[in-house]
């Protein structure tokens, strides 16, 4: 029998044993060898895997770029840019209920289609409410194209109040303007983009009113049946009622000896919802029929969509709190099946449920398969799952170097190529869930710094948090975050929605000559037979970085709605190109099945590509800046 590390861990996870990582590795080493890695020949096209030295809190970094200058830094530009609002969410110093802890998401959302991403900030509520006229509301900020933003909420019609949760973007009615969905504890809201800077709430008209109070959480538009119309998935956290919810002092709920709001264990989990787009501006709830309720895990928080098994159909991964994660595999017949356990992405390596918060999808090792990163509660590592290409994943957290951190509590997360070297790095936003920990002698504060991991191009990551600049190292009570290039200077920035605080706008700046000389390309998709936004389209970019290299650099990504924690990233796909002087080929596989191929594209430009291969628009932002 041939043993692999994943096989040993999967076998152990089926037993009743509860083992630590070091216990598992000590049992596995006699079978796997001292490096903890079952060595096997690489599959055709698969990246060869290095030998790792497993340590107590991570791995020995073997890459030649480990320890070299980072070449980028992040600076918080929120105040200078005009993001001058505060997100309100529950009590600032103490919380009675779990409802006060989750916070809100944020969107990089180009609502006016000028190819400068704007910002939408979800807002929350307080238990005691507000005086009339002083309610907290969501905010829309228009990008002024000079590094600043203007609050256009009043004109836009998006200033709704309530216990806001997540947001996601997509053109649900295929009229050419991206619309906005906001999830709430209470009643969700669908805002139709009128194409003139204003929105109309059409929740009732679209058939999205709910018959009872729900704690709706993460959301995503997707075309699960590939009919050209965007459907809508909405996670649900807990069936929560303030009138019957336990108070901390009555239920004895505590964290490290501190009385805190009671967590989800013991409460009834909510049921996720799938709405099918009827193609006439309305939706139908098909959750039960589609198999969405047939899951082991519950307490859904964040949602990410991607074609995880490369069969051309979108699948759904859900980060669940305090229980098994959910992986809805698309059955191509209008139904889904939860195969998280079989796929190896339901639990921790030792078979334990984790308190999942945020989730992102990307191909970090450039093998043409989408991988997963998930944030978890304090006292646990975050999770990195490597897609093996056979319908299963390997928990790569420790082998990749993400096991070095267990102290902070992760929320928003993303794969981003921060230095344009063509390899996806990882940024994680942290913040404690209990404000009561401030001033106490516990393991971590309420406001926490972020984690930044550099891709070492060999399957490993190096934690470079201290090198990332004040935007990374300064503490903040972060929740949702979104990734996008708000100043169009060719690198990926981050907007963060914080709880009971102002937002952060982390501008990425390249700081050395090597990084400044690296190139990039952006792609925005426009569907015709496929949904107009192109959500679900897979883009493959091929470029020759080194003329002497035998093979070119190949990267993939997909246009997706939702993700991170409760948030929406820039819908334009960004690809770092390192030193490549041109893009040899861009291939787009549309949800309709059509495939477009464009060759010999210039670098450092945005291409707006319509299904059928027509380039609708090419933007050279550097040239625009030179003329201004």
XYZ file of C-alpha atoms in Angstrom:
628
model
C 0.000 0.000 0.000
C 1.324 3.452 -0.906
C 0.979 6.037 1.852
C 0.865 9.803 1.450
C 0.690 12.448 4.126
C -2.849 13.329 3.060
C -3.899 9.691 3.118
C -2.614 9.215 6.655
C -4.357 12.356 7.926
C -7.596 11.503 6.152
C -7.522 8.020 7.626
C -6.918 9.365 11.114
C -9.674 11.966 10.737
C -12.214 9.163 10.299
C -11.398 7.768 13.716
C -12.522 9.018 17.094
C -8.963 10.066 17.976
C -8.290 13.737 18.619
C -4.624 14.349 17.937
C -2.424 17.394 17.757
C -0.537 18.154 14.567
C 2.732 16.974 16.082
C 1.063 13.736 17.221
C -0.171 13.126 13.691
C 3.204 13.899 12.146
C 5.024 11.653 14.605
C 2.734 8.799 13.619
C 3.054 9.578 9.943
C 6.842 9.951 9.683
C 7.653 6.230 9.865
C 5.342 5.753 6.898
C 6.259 8.871 4.969
C 9.906 9.471 5.711
C 11.484 12.129 7.887
C 10.365 15.007 5.687
C 6.690 14.178 6.293
C 6.077 14.135 2.534
C 5.280 11.008 0.588
C 7.400 11.526 -2.517
C 5.687 10.678 -5.767
C 6.283 11.522 -9.413
C 4.739 14.777 -10.503
C 1.771 14.495 -12.839
C 2.141 15.992 -16.299
C 1.926 19.774 -15.960
C 2.078 19.617 -12.175
C 4.577 21.731 -10.291
C 7.299 19.567 -8.773
C 7.075 19.621 -4.990
C 10.092 20.434 -2.857
C 11.155 18.593 0.255
C 9.909 20.314 3.399
C 11.376 20.243 6.869
C 8.408 20.223 9.270
C 8.925 22.280 12.417
C 6.751 22.798 15.466
C 5.200 26.014 14.148
C 5.775 25.856 10.423
C 8.319 24.833 7.836
C 11.875 25.681 6.981
C 11.906 28.142 4.103
C 14.087 26.893 1.285
C 13.360 29.378 -1.523
C 16.206 31.605 -2.752
C 13.920 34.674 -2.500
C 13.121 34.103 1.188
C 14.520 36.975 3.235
C 15.030 39.309 0.274
C 13.521 42.838 0.203
C 9.760 42.785 -0.241
C 9.616 45.551 -2.837
C 6.168 46.829 -1.813
C 4.542 48.496 1.158
C 0.962 49.276 2.113
C -0.144 52.637 3.506
C -3.589 53.485 4.903
C -4.934 56.364 2.798
C -8.533 56.302 4.061
C -8.582 59.710 5.725
C -6.647 61.454 2.948
C -8.903 59.886 0.334
C -12.145 61.103 1.915
C -13.438 57.828 3.389
C -14.571 59.744 6.446
C -17.381 57.596 7.821
C -17.571 55.196 10.749
C -19.032 51.726 10.534
C -21.426 51.161 13.432
C -21.917 47.641 14.661
C -23.225 46.593 18.085
C -21.753 47.764 21.369
C -18.288 49.301 21.302
C -16.995 47.894 24.588
C -19.334 45.048 25.528
C -21.707 42.831 23.550
C -24.840 41.121 24.773
C -25.396 38.979 21.692
C -23.407 37.275 18.962
C -25.285 39.495 16.495
C -23.086 42.414 17.589
C -19.798 40.742 16.632
C -19.801 39.793 12.941
C -19.350 43.236 11.389
C -19.777 44.148 7.724
C -18.357 43.663 4.265
C -17.181 46.103 1.609
C -17.084 46.270 -2.184
C -14.742 47.626 -4.812
C -17.643 48.355 -7.161
C -17.374 50.254 -10.447
C -21.012 51.305 -10.422
C -20.672 53.923 -13.189
C -18.467 51.835 -15.506
C -15.705 54.370 -15.986
C -13.140 51.670 -15.094
C -12.193 53.415 -11.867
C -13.444 51.289 -8.991
C -15.689 52.970 -6.463
C -16.249 51.819 -2.872
C -19.415 50.611 -1.151
C -19.317 50.236 2.635
C -21.955 48.117 4.357
C -23.040 49.516 7.729
C -24.675 48.055 10.823
C -26.872 48.924 13.777
C -27.004 49.032 17.570
C -29.304 47.123 19.888
C -30.701 50.352 21.332
C -31.335 51.842 17.878
C -30.942 55.504 16.916
C -32.895 58.748 17.200
C -34.936 59.434 14.069
C -32.782 61.000 11.393
C -29.516 59.789 12.960
C -29.625 56.159 11.796
C -26.434 54.551 10.525
C -26.579 53.827 6.796
C -24.509 52.169 4.081
C -22.275 54.464 2.016
C -21.267 54.707 -1.637
C -18.081 56.612 -2.498
C -17.358 57.682 -6.070
C -13.760 57.479 -7.281
C -12.557 60.948 -8.296
C -9.663 59.448 -10.318
C -7.095 61.402 -8.304
C -6.752 59.155 -5.254
C -9.785 60.643 -3.510
C -13.447 59.696 -3.200
C -16.726 61.612 -2.848
C -19.637 60.342 -0.749
C -22.554 60.087 -3.194
C -24.820 58.017 -0.957
C -27.671 60.527 -0.800
C -27.978 60.768 -4.567
C -27.431 57.052 -5.200
C -30.334 55.702 -3.185
C -28.127 53.151 -1.393
C -28.354 54.692 2.083
C -30.312 51.897 3.690
C -30.033 51.172 7.418
C -30.153 47.956 9.450
C -27.933 45.087 10.575
C -25.935 44.988 7.327
C -23.782 41.919 6.667
C -22.326 41.137 3.233
C -22.490 42.455 -0.307
C -21.950 41.124 -3.820
C -22.137 42.536 -7.334
C -23.435 41.307 -10.694
C -25.679 42.353 -13.580
C -28.703 40.219 -12.689
C -30.923 41.663 -15.454
C -28.267 41.811 -18.208
C -28.885 45.486 -18.962
C -25.180 46.333 -19.013
C -25.006 47.852 -15.511
C -23.816 45.920 -12.486
C -26.303 45.676 -9.656
C -25.756 45.344 -5.909
C -27.087 42.840 -3.385
C -26.719 43.477 0.351
C -27.426 40.784 2.951
C -28.883 41.665 6.330
C -29.913 40.221 9.627
C -33.552 40.827 8.846
C -34.458 41.523 5.222
C -31.975 41.502 2.340
C -31.886 44.200 -0.329
C -31.391 44.020 -4.106
C -30.524 47.348 -5.714
C -30.979 47.696 -9.476
C -28.437 49.978 -11.134
C -30.304 52.561 -13.212
C -27.204 53.477 -15.228
C -27.322 57.148 -14.228
C -25.627 57.048 -10.830
C -28.772 56.007 -8.983
C -30.176 52.708 -7.734
C -33.684 51.448 -7.081
C -34.386 48.831 -4.441
C -36.311 46.021 -6.168
C -36.220 43.345 -3.469
C -39.973 42.786 -3.466
C -40.378 43.028 -7.237
C -37.557 40.503 -7.718
C -39.210 37.962 -5.414
C -36.508 38.146 -2.741
C -38.634 39.079 0.263
C -38.282 36.516 3.050
C -41.205 35.231 5.100
C -39.283 35.272 8.386
C -36.329 37.014 9.988
C -33.096 35.423 8.805
C -29.470 36.053 9.680
C -28.262 36.256 6.083
C -24.474 36.266 5.710
C -22.132 35.908 2.706
C -23.508 36.113 -0.814
C -22.482 35.620 -4.434
C -24.031 35.908 -7.880
C -23.314 32.901 -10.111
C -24.806 31.262 -13.168
C -25.073 27.756 -11.729
C -27.192 26.393 -14.595
C -25.336 28.283 -17.357
C -28.462 29.773 -18.907
C -26.942 33.243 -19.239
C -28.760 34.720 -16.216
C -27.096 35.301 -12.851
C -28.535 33.323 -9.975
C -27.936 34.223 -6.327
C -26.543 32.238 -3.396
C -27.030 33.607 0.130
C -25.468 31.985 3.173
C -27.331 31.918 6.489
C -25.627 31.975 9.864
C -28.024 31.281 12.756
C -31.786 31.220 13.251
C -31.465 34.005 15.792
C -34.148 35.809 17.783
C -33.122 38.483 20.262
C -36.259 37.768 22.301
C -35.124 34.224 23.064
C -31.326 34.410 22.670
C -29.361 33.650 25.876
C -27.606 36.489 27.696
C -23.932 35.898 28.609
C -24.445 36.167 32.374
C -27.431 33.811 32.321
C -25.836 31.156 30.123
C -22.357 31.362 31.645
C -20.727 32.193 28.297
C -17.058 33.063 28.734
C -13.803 33.406 26.804
C -10.641 32.801 28.849
C -12.523 33.715 31.994
C -14.145 36.847 30.528
C -17.932 37.000 30.211
C -18.764 37.414 26.507
C -21.647 36.988 24.071
C -22.664 33.367 23.582
C -21.299 31.702 20.445
C -23.153 29.534 17.930
C -22.790 26.075 19.560
C -26.184 25.078 20.874
C -28.040 27.515 18.624
C -29.988 26.375 15.563
C -28.023 26.908 12.361
C -29.552 28.763 9.459
C -30.238 27.208 6.060
C -28.457 28.562 2.992
C -30.526 29.857 0.085
C -30.179 29.465 -3.683
C -32.317 31.714 -5.852
C -32.714 30.834 -9.524
C -32.937 33.756 -11.943
C -36.117 33.422 -14.002
C -34.751 35.641 -16.764
C -37.472 38.265 -16.331
C -36.046 40.233 -13.417
C -37.378 37.847 -10.784
C -35.945 34.961 -8.758
C -37.317 31.685 -7.413
C -36.089 29.992 -4.231
C -34.840 26.541 -5.323
C -32.751 25.820 -2.208
C -34.335 22.566 -1.129
C -34.825 21.221 -4.642
C -31.213 21.999 -5.537
C -29.811 20.147 -2.511
C -28.551 23.262 -0.734
C -30.018 22.142 2.598
C -28.380 18.691 2.457
C -25.157 19.543 4.281
C -23.349 18.426 7.416
C -22.037 21.875 8.284
C -24.085 24.937 9.184
C -23.455 28.435 10.630
C -22.471 29.804 7.199
C -20.421 32.988 7.069
C -18.462 33.619 3.853
C -19.009 32.252 0.360
C -16.648 31.762 -2.592
C -17.493 30.430 -6.056
C -15.196 28.771 -8.576
C -14.905 25.852 -10.957
C -12.933 23.803 -8.468
C -12.945 20.528 -10.432
C -12.331 22.016 -13.908
C -15.543 20.608 -15.364
C -16.812 23.963 -16.629
C -19.500 24.359 -13.953
C -19.311 26.686 -10.909
C -19.011 25.116 -7.456
C -19.577 26.831 -4.094
C -17.382 26.729 -0.994
C -18.748 28.038 2.312
C -16.730 28.872 5.426
C -18.819 27.739 8.390
C -18.365 28.782 12.011
C -17.657 26.021 14.569
C -18.548 23.145 12.267
C -17.553 21.443 9.017
C -17.098 23.667 5.964
C -19.421 23.074 3.011
C -18.347 22.333 -0.555
C -21.294 22.321 -2.951
C -20.170 20.454 -6.049
C -22.268 21.332 -9.086
C -23.977 18.197 -10.423
C -24.706 19.883 -13.794
C -28.425 19.103 -13.528
C -29.589 22.008 -11.382
C -28.520 20.370 -8.136
C -25.521 20.426 -5.805
C -23.944 17.844 -3.520
C -21.906 18.621 -0.417
C -18.654 16.671 -0.863
C -16.485 18.651 1.558
C -15.497 15.599 3.602
C -14.662 13.462 0.573
C -12.699 16.353 -0.936
C -10.689 16.889 2.251
C -11.777 20.499 2.853
C -14.333 20.090 5.637
C -12.105 19.903 8.711
C -8.640 20.645 10.041
C -5.800 18.170 9.293
C -6.592 16.299 12.501
C -10.289 15.983 11.738
C -11.600 18.816 13.898
C -14.260 21.363 12.960
C -12.903 24.887 12.601
C -14.510 28.274 13.113
C -14.255 29.435 9.504
C -14.718 33.143 8.776
C -13.446 34.276 5.354
C -12.526 32.408 2.171
C -10.727 33.138 -1.101
C -9.952 31.117 -4.229
C -6.897 31.279 -6.491
C -4.208 29.192 -8.207
C -1.261 29.947 -5.913
C 1.105 27.335 -7.425
C 0.181 27.938 -11.091
C -0.777 24.368 -11.893
C -4.108 25.309 -13.504
C -6.163 24.262 -10.477
C -7.985 26.576 -8.072
C -6.859 26.388 -4.439
C -8.566 27.674 -1.278
C -7.471 29.808 1.654
C -9.788 30.114 4.675
C -9.488 32.193 7.842
C -10.341 30.747 11.245
C -10.820 31.700 14.888
C -8.021 32.638 17.293
C -6.050 29.694 18.691
C -6.167 27.922 15.334
C -4.224 28.340 12.113
C -5.808 29.671 8.970
C -6.253 26.980 6.300
C -4.643 26.535 2.880
C -6.013 23.754 0.679
C -4.019 22.601 -2.356
C -6.149 21.322 -5.237
C -4.823 17.909 -6.322
C -6.808 17.812 -9.573
C -8.673 14.593 -8.823
C -11.572 16.109 -6.912
C -9.638 16.213 -3.652
C -7.468 18.702 -1.799
C -4.457 18.481 0.493
C -4.372 20.593 3.644
C -1.178 22.505 2.879
C -1.322 24.914 5.803
C 1.776 23.766 7.657
C 3.752 22.640 4.637
C 3.216 26.025 2.992
C 4.258 28.033 6.053
C 0.864 29.401 7.141
C 0.963 27.376 10.348
C 3.291 29.886 12.006
C 0.380 32.023 13.223
C -2.370 31.006 15.647
C -2.727 34.066 17.851
C -5.057 36.329 15.876
C -8.602 35.871 14.563
C -8.929 36.071 10.768
C -11.777 37.604 8.757
C -11.257 39.047 5.271
C -8.719 37.265 3.071
C -7.483 37.301 -0.475
C -4.984 35.899 -2.943
C -3.242 38.897 -4.535
C -0.103 39.331 -6.592
C 1.172 42.277 -4.571
C 4.551 42.556 -6.348
C 3.481 41.614 -9.913
C 5.865 38.653 -10.079
C 3.121 36.380 -11.413
C 2.680 34.450 -8.150
C -0.278 34.923 -5.806
C 0.502 36.121 -2.302
C -1.926 36.106 0.656
C -3.231 38.918 2.852
C -5.376 38.242 5.911
C -7.285 40.845 7.941
C -7.554 40.177 11.672
C -9.571 41.450 14.612
C -10.868 39.851 17.786
C -14.535 38.990 18.052
C -14.955 40.098 21.679
C -14.384 43.803 22.560
C -14.223 42.727 26.206
C -10.662 41.426 25.724
C -9.241 44.948 25.563
C -7.316 45.799 28.710
C -7.373 42.194 29.877
C -4.429 39.849 30.272
C -5.375 37.540 27.402
C -3.598 36.299 24.302
C -4.596 39.038 21.850
C -6.165 42.516 21.697
C -9.414 43.500 19.982
C -7.688 45.511 17.228
C -5.050 43.385 15.511
C -2.517 43.766 12.712
C -2.824 41.881 9.453
C -0.877 38.885 8.185
C 0.993 39.164 4.887
C 2.529 36.117 3.186
C 4.854 36.247 0.171
C 4.663 33.418 -2.348
C 8.096 31.780 -2.574
C 7.192 30.123 -5.911
C 7.862 26.611 -4.604
C 4.648 25.795 -2.765
C 5.688 27.745 0.315
C 4.928 31.191 1.714
C 7.079 33.467 3.828
C 5.396 35.626 6.450
C 6.464 39.206 5.657
C 4.017 41.085 7.865
C 6.703 43.293 9.429
C 7.931 44.320 5.975
C 4.501 45.243 4.615
C 4.345 48.828 5.835
C 2.056 50.557 8.349
C -1.074 49.501 6.498
C -0.230 45.925 7.468
C 1.366 46.398 10.893
C -1.010 48.978 12.381
C -3.745 47.371 14.488
C -7.376 47.633 13.370
C -10.650 45.866 14.295
C -10.995 44.498 10.756
C -13.853 42.495 9.276
C -14.561 42.482 5.525
C -11.929 43.437 2.950
C -11.853 43.705 -0.824
C -9.011 43.750 -3.347
C -8.652 45.996 -6.380
C -6.527 48.698 -8.000
C -8.385 51.869 -6.966
C -5.738 54.285 -8.292
C -5.072 52.298 -11.489
C -1.311 52.384 -11.049
C -0.866 48.684 -11.788
C -0.796 47.124 -8.325
C -3.503 45.697 -6.090
C -4.831 47.796 -3.195
C -7.099 46.758 -0.323
C -10.148 48.357 1.304
C -11.075 47.147 4.793
C -14.342 47.625 6.673
C -13.627 47.830 10.395
C -16.071 47.408 13.253
C -17.034 50.556 15.221
C -14.271 52.418 13.450
C -13.450 54.089 10.163
C -12.449 52.005 7.135
C -8.915 51.467 5.883
C -7.769 52.024 2.299
C -4.438 50.268 1.924
C -2.595 51.669 -1.073
C 0.065 49.328 -2.414
C 3.249 51.081 -3.533
C 6.202 49.480 -5.276
C 9.358 50.530 -3.477
C 12.358 49.194 -5.412
C 13.529 49.251 -9.014
C 12.972 45.531 -9.532
C 9.319 45.662 -8.546
C 8.672 48.962 -10.324
C 9.852 47.435 -13.619
C 7.449 44.503 -13.442
C 4.519 44.565 -15.836
C 0.858 43.606 -15.609
C -2.399 43.318 -17.538
C -6.046 43.719 -16.536
C -9.028 42.015 -18.145
C -12.691 43.026 -17.851
C -15.215 40.653 -19.395
C -18.512 41.497 -21.102
C -20.767 38.556 -21.863
C -23.286 38.291 -24.696
C -24.668 34.776 -24.627
C -23.154 34.423 -21.141
C -24.238 36.745 -18.342
C -23.298 40.340 -19.130
C -20.765 40.674 -16.299
C -18.944 37.535 -17.432
C -19.086 36.027 -13.947
C -17.756 32.473 -14.156
C -15.509 33.199 -17.143
C -12.062 31.634 -16.781
C -9.190 33.712 -18.107
C -5.799 32.189 -18.927
C -2.863 34.534 -19.540
C 0.343 33.289 -21.176
C 3.521 35.382 -21.253
C 7.211 34.672 -21.791
C 9.067 36.177 -18.834
C 12.501 34.855 -19.733
C 13.275 34.342 -23.452
C 15.712 31.581 -22.469
C 13.109 29.678 -20.449
C 11.711 26.503 -21.968
C 8.138 27.324 -20.999
C 6.175 30.555 -20.709
C 4.403 31.699 -17.551
C 0.754 30.616 -17.493
C -1.795 31.978 -15.021
C -5.525 31.450 -14.571
C -8.274 33.234 -12.704
C -12.033 33.503 -12.859
C -14.419 36.432 -12.715
C -16.321 35.971 -9.483
C -18.874 37.649 -7.298
C -18.538 37.652 -3.500
C -15.677 36.168 -1.499
C -13.194 37.275 1.176
C -15.349 37.968 4.228
C -18.762 39.308 3.196
C -17.118 41.360 0.418
C -16.745 41.986 -3.310
C -13.423 42.353 -5.115
C -12.781 44.406 -8.240
C -14.391 42.494 -11.127
C -11.434 43.341 -13.378
C -8.907 40.515 -13.249
C -5.321 41.592 -12.557
C -2.330 39.504 -13.655
C 1.261 40.329 -12.697
C 3.671 39.613 -15.576
C 7.105 40.036 -13.993
C 9.536 41.086 -16.768
C 7.395 39.903 -19.692
C 7.369 42.612 -22.379
C 4.118 41.445 -23.951
C 1.275 39.009 -23.404
C 1.529 36.160 -25.861
C -2.048 34.989 -25.404
C -5.226 35.620 -23.440
C -7.766 32.811 -23.556
C -11.274 33.293 -22.150
C -13.556 30.332 -21.551
C -17.036 31.742 -21.123
C -19.858 30.108 -19.121
C -21.698 29.566 -22.420
C -18.885 27.272 -23.550
C -17.485 29.740 -26.079
C -13.719 30.214 -26.131
C -12.008 33.404 -27.289
C -8.271 33.750 -27.910
C -6.402 37.031 -28.267
C -2.697 37.186 -29.072
C 0.203 39.642 -28.727
C -1.369 42.120 -26.312
C 0.494 45.073 -24.868
C 1.372 45.077 -21.178
C 0.314 47.599 -18.516
C -3.134 48.127 -19.986
C -6.745 47.246 -19.284
C -8.569 45.274 -21.981
C -12.368 45.156 -21.997
C -13.204 42.023 -23.973
C -16.645 41.059 -25.215
C -17.704 37.463 -25.688
C -16.873 36.711 -29.306
C -13.357 38.126 -29.029
C -14.044 41.786 -29.696
C -11.921 44.274 -27.734
C -14.407 46.961 -26.702
C -11.918 49.178 -24.950
C -8.215 49.454 -24.211
C -7.049 51.779 -21.442
C -3.487 52.952 -20.829
C -3.766 54.516 -17.371
C -0.135 55.677 -17.348
C -0.709 57.624 -20.557
C -3.892 59.151 -19.099
C -1.975 60.249 -16.017
C 0.692 61.848 -18.192
C -1.914 63.964 -19.961
C -3.648 65.146 -16.796
